[in-house]
Amino acid sequence: MDPIVEVVALILGFIGWVMVGITLPNRYWRTSTVDGNVITTSTIYENLWMSCASDSTGVHNCREFPSLLALNGYIQASRALMITSIVCGTFGLLLALIGVQCSKAGGENYVLKGRLAGTAGVLFIFQGLCTLIAVSWYAFNITQEFFNPLHAGTRYEIGEGLYMGWCSAVLAIAGGACLTCSCQMGKEEKYPLPYQAKGTVYSGPAPTRSVAASTYGRNAYV
């Protein structure tokens, strides 16, 4: 395992995890501006949990969605994916803190630490994929309604929360890939065996010259 790559992967995964936590409660997943005069101009913005409106005087009014079952299917799925993303990132971050080489939490068992680091990398990748699917699905529905000529409701545009979600997904996937590739999953380090000369090895003391000479017969001499 490369300690430098592990530290970089851990930092990327941590930043991605923090950005997921910021993206989920962000109110500006989609926005729309209703033009009018100075007083009646208002901005409508929504996320997965509530819908808000603000006018030019700075007054904000928000209301939570009244019923979960009354929501569109993609909003419910995006909620589940984002919550799953945060859970996976939390467990991945804990395993990464134990599995990296510079951490003393896992002791000196580098095989176990490598497996933990690899599992953390997989969780980071899964976190990034969940976030990427959630924000991309949400953005697809925004663009589909915006360019639909038969849509009679409010036409929304992509908000800053989705861009933060995309950045979080890229960081999490990059950190997970680096962490997974830098570790050796369950492979013990192989050390070369010491060199041994061919032949019989005697553990006792070497025979004296007289004893060695007596082992040869007369026919051995020319």
mmCIF file of C-alpha atoms in Angstrom:
data_model
loop_
_atom_site.group_PDB
_atom_site.id
_atom_site.type_symbol
_atom_site.label_atom_id
_atom_site.label_comp_id
_atom_site.label_asym_id
_atom_site.label_seq_id
_atom_site.Cartn_x
_atom_site.Cartn_y
_atom_site.Cartn_z
ATOM 1 C CA MET A 1 0.000 0.000 0.000
ATOM 2 C CA ASP A 2 1.205 3.506 -0.807
ATOM 3 C CA PRO A 3 0.718 5.756 2.252
ATOM 4 C CA ILE A 4 0.671 8.950 0.180
ATOM 5 C CA VAL A 5 -2.056 7.659 -2.125
ATOM 6 C CA GLU A 6 -4.024 6.470 0.906
ATOM 7 C CA VAL A 7 -3.874 9.897 2.546
ATOM 8 C CA VAL A 8 -4.931 11.645 -0.676
ATOM 9 C CA ALA A 9 -7.802 9.171 -1.121
ATOM 10 C CA LEU A 10 -8.882 9.693 2.496
ATOM 11 C CA ILE A 11 -8.924 13.467 2.031
ATOM 12 C CA LEU A 12 -10.939 13.203 -1.190
ATOM 13 C CA GLY A 13 -13.423 10.841 0.438
ATOM 14 C CA PHE A 14 -13.776 13.120 3.458
ATOM 15 C CA ILE A 15 -14.402 16.211 1.309
ATOM 16 C CA GLY A 16 -16.950 14.282 -0.758
ATOM 17 C CA TRP A 17 -18.696 13.103 2.410
ATOM 18 C CA VAL A 18 -18.866 16.664 3.784
ATOM 19 C CA MET A 19 -20.248 17.972 0.501
ATOM 20 C CA VAL A 20 -22.978 15.321 0.526
ATOM 21 C CA GLY A 21 -23.994 16.513 3.971
ATOM 22 C CA ILE A 22 -24.171 20.075 2.635
ATOM 23 C CA THR A 23 -25.992 19.123 -0.558
ATOM 24 C CA LEU A 24 -28.824 17.205 1.088
ATOM 25 C CA PRO A 25 -30.326 20.127 3.114
ATOM 26 C CA ASN A 26 -29.479 22.726 0.452
ATOM 27 C CA ARG A 27 -32.661 24.521 -0.611
ATOM 28 C CA TYR A 28 -31.585 25.406 -4.137
ATOM 29 C CA TRP A 29 -31.937 22.129 -6.010
ATOM 30 C CA ARG A 30 -34.133 23.857 -8.580
ATOM 31 C CA THR A 31 -35.027 27.509 -8.951
ATOM 32 C CA SER A 32 -37.442 29.629 -10.940
ATOM 33 C CA THR A 33 -37.913 33.394 -11.179
ATOM 34 C CA VAL A 34 -41.345 34.932 -11.714
ATOM 35 C CA ASP A 35 -40.832 38.337 -13.309
ATOM 36 C CA GLY A 36 -42.935 41.340 -12.423
ATOM 37 C CA ASN A 37 -42.414 44.802 -11.063
ATOM 38 C CA VAL A 38 -40.053 45.666 -8.238
ATOM 39 C CA ILE A 39 -42.415 44.339 -5.577
ATOM 40 C CA THR A 40 -44.023 41.349 -7.265
ATOM 41 C CA THR A 41 -40.854 39.737 -8.642
ATOM 42 C CA SER A 42 -40.280 36.509 -6.711
ATOM 43 C CA THR A 43 -37.978 33.516 -6.764
ATOM 44 C CA ILE A 44 -39.218 29.986 -6.154
ATOM 45 C CA TYR A 45 -36.762 27.288 -5.145
ATOM 46 C CA GLU A 46 -37.170 23.697 -3.990
ATOM 47 C CA ASN A 47 -35.183 20.730 -2.760
ATOM 48 C CA LEU A 48 -36.097 17.206 -1.687
ATOM 49 C CA TRP A 49 -37.881 18.343 1.455
ATOM 50 C CA MET A 50 -39.571 21.708 0.972
ATOM 51 C CA SER A 51 -40.618 24.463 -1.400
ATOM 52 C CA CYS A 52 -39.714 28.085 -0.711
ATOM 53 C CA ALA A 53 -40.407 31.486 -2.219
ATOM 54 C CA SER A 54 -38.793 34.876 -1.715
ATOM 55 C CA ASP A 55 -39.741 38.289 -3.065
ATOM 56 C CA SER A 56 -37.698 41.347 -3.867
ATOM 57 C CA THR A 57 -38.192 42.735 -0.364
ATOM 58 C CA GLY A 58 -36.262 39.790 1.149
ATOM 59 C CA VAL A 59 -39.197 37.952 2.693
ATOM 60 C CA HIS A 60 -38.809 34.151 2.595
ATOM 61 C CA ASN A 61 -41.638 31.675 2.998
ATOM 62 C CA CYS A 62 -41.070 27.920 3.087
ATOM 63 C CA ARG A 63 -43.380 24.958 3.451
ATOM 64 C CA GLU A 64 -42.521 21.316 3.726
ATOM 65 C CA PHE A 65 -44.041 18.809 1.366
ATOM 66 C CA PRO A 66 -47.210 17.620 3.145
ATOM 67 C CA SER A 67 -47.246 13.966 2.087
ATOM 68 C CA LEU A 68 -44.505 11.541 1.193
ATOM 69 C CA LEU A 69 -46.787 9.330 -0.868
ATOM 70 C CA ALA A 70 -48.051 12.308 -2.872
ATOM 71 C CA LEU A 71 -44.552 13.173 -4.108
ATOM 72 C CA ASN A 72 -43.216 12.199 -7.487
ATOM 73 C CA GLY A 73 -41.342 8.926 -7.645
ATOM 74 C CA TYR A 74 -38.005 10.479 -8.551
ATOM 75 C CA ILE A 75 -38.097 12.714 -5.472
ATOM 76 C CA GLN A 76 -38.696 9.731 -3.186
ATOM 77 C CA ALA A 77 -35.926 7.773 -4.897
ATOM 78 C CA SER A 78 -33.552 10.731 -4.652
ATOM 79 C CA ARG A 79 -34.234 10.997 -0.930
ATOM 80 C CA ALA A 80 -33.418 7.329 -0.393
ATOM 81 C CA LEU A 81 -30.272 7.509 -2.517
ATOM 82 C CA MET A 82 -28.927 10.586 -0.754
ATOM 83 C CA ILE A 83 -29.520 9.102 2.696
ATOM 84 C CA THR A 84 -27.841 5.871 1.571
ATOM 85 C CA SER A 85 -24.944 7.918 0.270
ATOM 86 C CA ILE A 86 -24.390 9.599 3.625
ATOM 87 C CA VAL A 87 -24.565 6.274 5.498
ATOM 88 C CA CYS A 88 -22.075 4.601 3.140
ATOM 89 C CA GLY A 89 -19.738 7.579 3.357
ATOM 90 C CA THR A 90 -19.836 7.515 7.152
ATOM 91 C CA PHE A 91 -18.902 3.831 7.371
ATOM 92 C CA GLY A 92 -16.329 4.270 4.615
ATOM 93 C CA LEU A 93 -14.686 7.134 6.462
ATOM 94 C CA LEU A 94 -14.482 5.140 9.710
ATOM 95 C CA LEU A 95 -12.965 2.121 7.960
ATOM 96 C CA ALA A 96 -10.517 4.317 6.066
ATOM 97 C CA LEU A 97 -9.298 5.942 9.287
ATOM 98 C CA ILE A 98 -8.529 2.474 10.676
ATOM 99 C CA GLY A 99 -7.204 0.913 7.476
ATOM 100 C CA VAL A 100 -4.617 3.464 6.342
ATOM 101 C CA GLN A 101 -1.010 2.672 7.200
ATOM 102 C CA CYS A 102 -0.370 5.909 9.055
ATOM 103 C CA SER A 103 -3.129 5.054 11.545
ATOM 104 C CA LYS A 104 -2.271 3.153 14.727
ATOM 105 C CA ALA A 105 -5.864 2.093 15.366
ATOM 106 C CA GLY A 106 -5.575 -1.241 13.556
ATOM 107 C CA GLY A 107 -2.274 -2.303 15.061
ATOM 108 C CA GLU A 108 0.453 -3.841 12.903
ATOM 109 C CA ASN A 109 -1.752 -6.309 11.037
ATOM 110 C CA TYR A 110 -1.286 -4.843 7.560
ATOM 111 C CA VAL A 111 -3.285 -7.587 5.883
ATOM 112 C CA LEU A 112 -6.356 -6.645 7.934
ATOM 113 C CA LYS A 113 -5.678 -2.940 7.423
ATOM 114 C CA GLY A 114 -5.477 -3.500 3.675
ATOM 115 C CA ARG A 115 -8.832 -5.250 3.654
ATOM 116 C CA LEU A 116 -10.411 -2.453 5.680
ATOM 117 C CA ALA A 117 -8.955 0.177 3.361
ATOM 118 C CA GLY A 118 -10.246 -1.700 0.322
ATOM 119 C CA THR A 119 -13.713 -1.980 1.848
ATOM 120 C CA ALA A 120 -13.659 1.748 2.617
ATOM 121 C CA GLY A 121 -12.773 2.456 -1.013
ATOM 122 C CA VAL A 122 -15.731 0.394 -2.210
ATOM 123 C CA LEU A 123 -18.048 2.281 0.169
ATOM 124 C CA PHE A 124 -16.738 5.622 -1.101
ATOM 125 C CA ILE A 125 -17.394 4.539 -4.685
ATOM 126 C CA PHE A 126 -20.901 3.409 -3.733
ATOM 127 C CA GLN A 127 -21.464 6.761 -2.017
ATOM 128 C CA GLY A 128 -20.432 8.622 -5.152
ATOM 129 C CA LEU A 129 -22.647 6.475 -7.373
ATOM 130 C CA CYS A 130 -25.692 7.005 -5.150
ATOM 131 C CA THR A 131 -25.149 10.765 -5.145
ATOM 132 C CA LEU A 132 -24.533 10.837 -8.890
ATOM 133 C CA ILE A 133 -27.710 8.893 -9.654
ATOM 134 C CA ALA A 134 -29.819 11.043 -7.309
ATOM 135 C CA VAL A 135 -28.742 14.456 -8.621
ATOM 136 C CA SER A 136 -28.644 13.335 -12.260
ATOM 137 C CA TRP A 137 -32.143 11.875 -12.052
ATOM 138 C CA TYR A 138 -33.412 15.064 -10.428
ATOM 139 C CA ALA A 139 -31.717 17.227 -13.067
ATOM 140 C CA PHE A 140 -33.129 15.067 -15.875
ATOM 141 C CA ASN A 141 -36.684 15.714 -14.695
ATOM 142 C CA ILE A 142 -35.979 19.452 -14.448
ATOM 143 C CA THR A 143 -34.753 19.654 -18.024
ATOM 144 C CA GLN A 144 -37.535 17.396 -19.263
ATOM 145 C CA GLU A 145 -40.220 19.674 -17.771
ATOM 146 C CA PHE A 146 -38.430 22.836 -18.898
ATOM 147 C CA PHE A 147 -38.282 21.855 -22.569
ATOM 148 C CA ASN A 148 -41.698 20.220 -22.618
ATOM 149 C CA PRO A 149 -44.042 22.569 -24.536
ATOM 150 C CA LEU A 150 -47.102 20.937 -22.960
ATOM 151 C CA HIS A 151 -45.947 21.539 -19.385
ATOM 152 C CA ALA A 152 -48.303 24.088 -17.829
ATOM 153 C CA GLY A 153 -46.645 24.355 -14.425
ATOM 154 C CA THR A 154 -43.646 26.307 -13.218
ATOM 155 C CA ARG A 155 -40.510 25.865 -15.303
ATOM 156 C CA TYR A 156 -37.539 25.331 -13.024
ATOM 157 C CA GLU A 157 -33.827 25.482 -13.725
ATOM 158 C CA ILE A 158 -30.918 23.578 -12.204
ATOM 159 C CA GLY A 159 -29.872 25.015 -8.852
ATOM 160 C CA GLU A 160 -26.565 25.171 -7.050
ATOM 161 C CA GLY A 161 -27.372 22.152 -4.899
ATOM 162 C CA LEU A 162 -27.146 19.822 -7.898
ATOM 163 C CA TYR A 163 -23.734 21.178 -8.893
ATOM 164 C CA MET A 164 -22.478 20.552 -5.373
ATOM 165 C CA GLY A 165 -23.859 17.024 -5.586
ATOM 166 C CA TRP A 166 -22.012 16.346 -8.842
ATOM 167 C CA CYS A 167 -18.747 17.628 -7.368
ATOM 168 C CA SER A 168 -19.276 15.452 -4.294
ATOM 169 C CA ALA A 169 -19.868 12.367 -6.433
ATOM 170 C CA VAL A 170 -16.696 12.926 -8.458
ATOM 171 C CA LEU A 171 -14.566 13.412 -5.345
ATOM 172 C CA ALA A 172 -16.016 10.355 -3.628
ATOM 173 C CA ILE A 173 -15.520 8.095 -6.668
ATOM 174 C CA ALA A 174 -11.965 9.360 -7.197
ATOM 175 C CA GLY A 175 -11.076 8.843 -3.533
ATOM 176 C CA GLY A 176 -12.620 5.387 -3.458
ATOM 177 C CA ALA A 177 -10.825 4.327 -6.634
ATOM 178 C CA CYS A 178 -7.459 5.519 -5.313
ATOM 179 C CA LEU A 179 -8.013 3.811 -1.975
ATOM 180 C CA THR A 180 -9.076 0.540 -3.581
ATOM 181 C CA CYS A 181 -6.187 0.454 -6.035
ATOM 182 C CA SER A 182 -3.540 1.375 -3.448
ATOM 183 C CA CYS A 183 -4.231 -1.549 -1.123
ATOM 184 C CA GLN A 184 -3.552 -5.250 -1.456
ATOM 185 C CA MET A 185 -6.741 -7.092 -0.652
ATOM 186 C CA GLY A 186 -5.750 -10.025 1.559
ATOM 187 C CA LYS A 187 -2.334 -10.612 -0.004
ATOM 188 C CA GLU A 188 0.466 -11.236 2.408
ATOM 189 C CA GLU A 189 3.876 -9.813 1.600
ATOM 190 C CA LYS A 190 6.245 -12.433 0.289
ATOM 191 C CA TYR A 191 9.847 -12.223 1.362
ATOM 192 C CA PRO A 192 12.668 -14.076 -0.498
ATOM 193 C CA LEU A 193 14.088 -17.131 1.224
ATOM 194 C CA PRO A 194 17.766 -17.063 2.209
ATOM 195 C CA TYR A 195 20.142 -18.692 -0.275
ATOM 196 C CA GLN A 196 21.191 -22.233 0.497
ATOM 197 C CA ALA A 197 23.900 -24.110 -1.326
ATOM 198 C CA LYS A 198 23.086 -27.472 -2.805
ATOM 199 C CA GLY A 199 24.239 -30.538 -0.970
ATOM 200 C CA THR A 200 24.023 -31.984 2.506
ATOM 201 C CA VAL A 201 24.155 -29.570 5.391
ATOM 202 C CA TYR A 202 25.751 -30.845 8.597
ATOM 203 C CA SER A 203 24.651 -29.435 11.869
ATOM 204 C CA GLY A 204 27.441 -30.945 13.947
ATOM 205 C CA PRO A 205 31.087 -29.987 14.129
ATOM 206 C CA ALA A 206 33.232 -30.606 11.078
ATOM 207 C CA PRO A 207 35.255 -33.880 11.176
ATOM 208 C CA THR A 208 38.946 -33.639 11.865
ATOM 209 C CA ARG A 209 41.550 -34.291 9.182
ATOM 210 C CA SER A 210 42.485 -37.717 10.533
ATOM 211 C CA VAL A 211 38.885 -38.874 10.690
ATOM 212 C CA ALA A 212 38.193 -37.530 7.222
ATOM 213 C CA ALA A 213 41.255 -39.307 5.838
ATOM 214 C CA SER A 214 40.236 -42.619 7.393
ATOM 215 C CA THR A 215 36.981 -42.611 5.528
ATOM 216 C CA TYR A 216 38.765 -43.059 2.245
ATOM 217 C CA GLY A 217 40.227 -46.451 1.218
ATOM 218 C CA ARG A 218 43.541 -47.085 -0.407
ATOM 219 C CA ASN A 219 41.975 -47.279 -3.846
ATOM 220 C CA ALA A 220 41.054 -43.602 -3.605
ATOM 221 C CA TYR A 221 44.691 -42.578 -4.006
ATOM 222 C CA VAL A 222 46.448 -42.657 -7.339
#
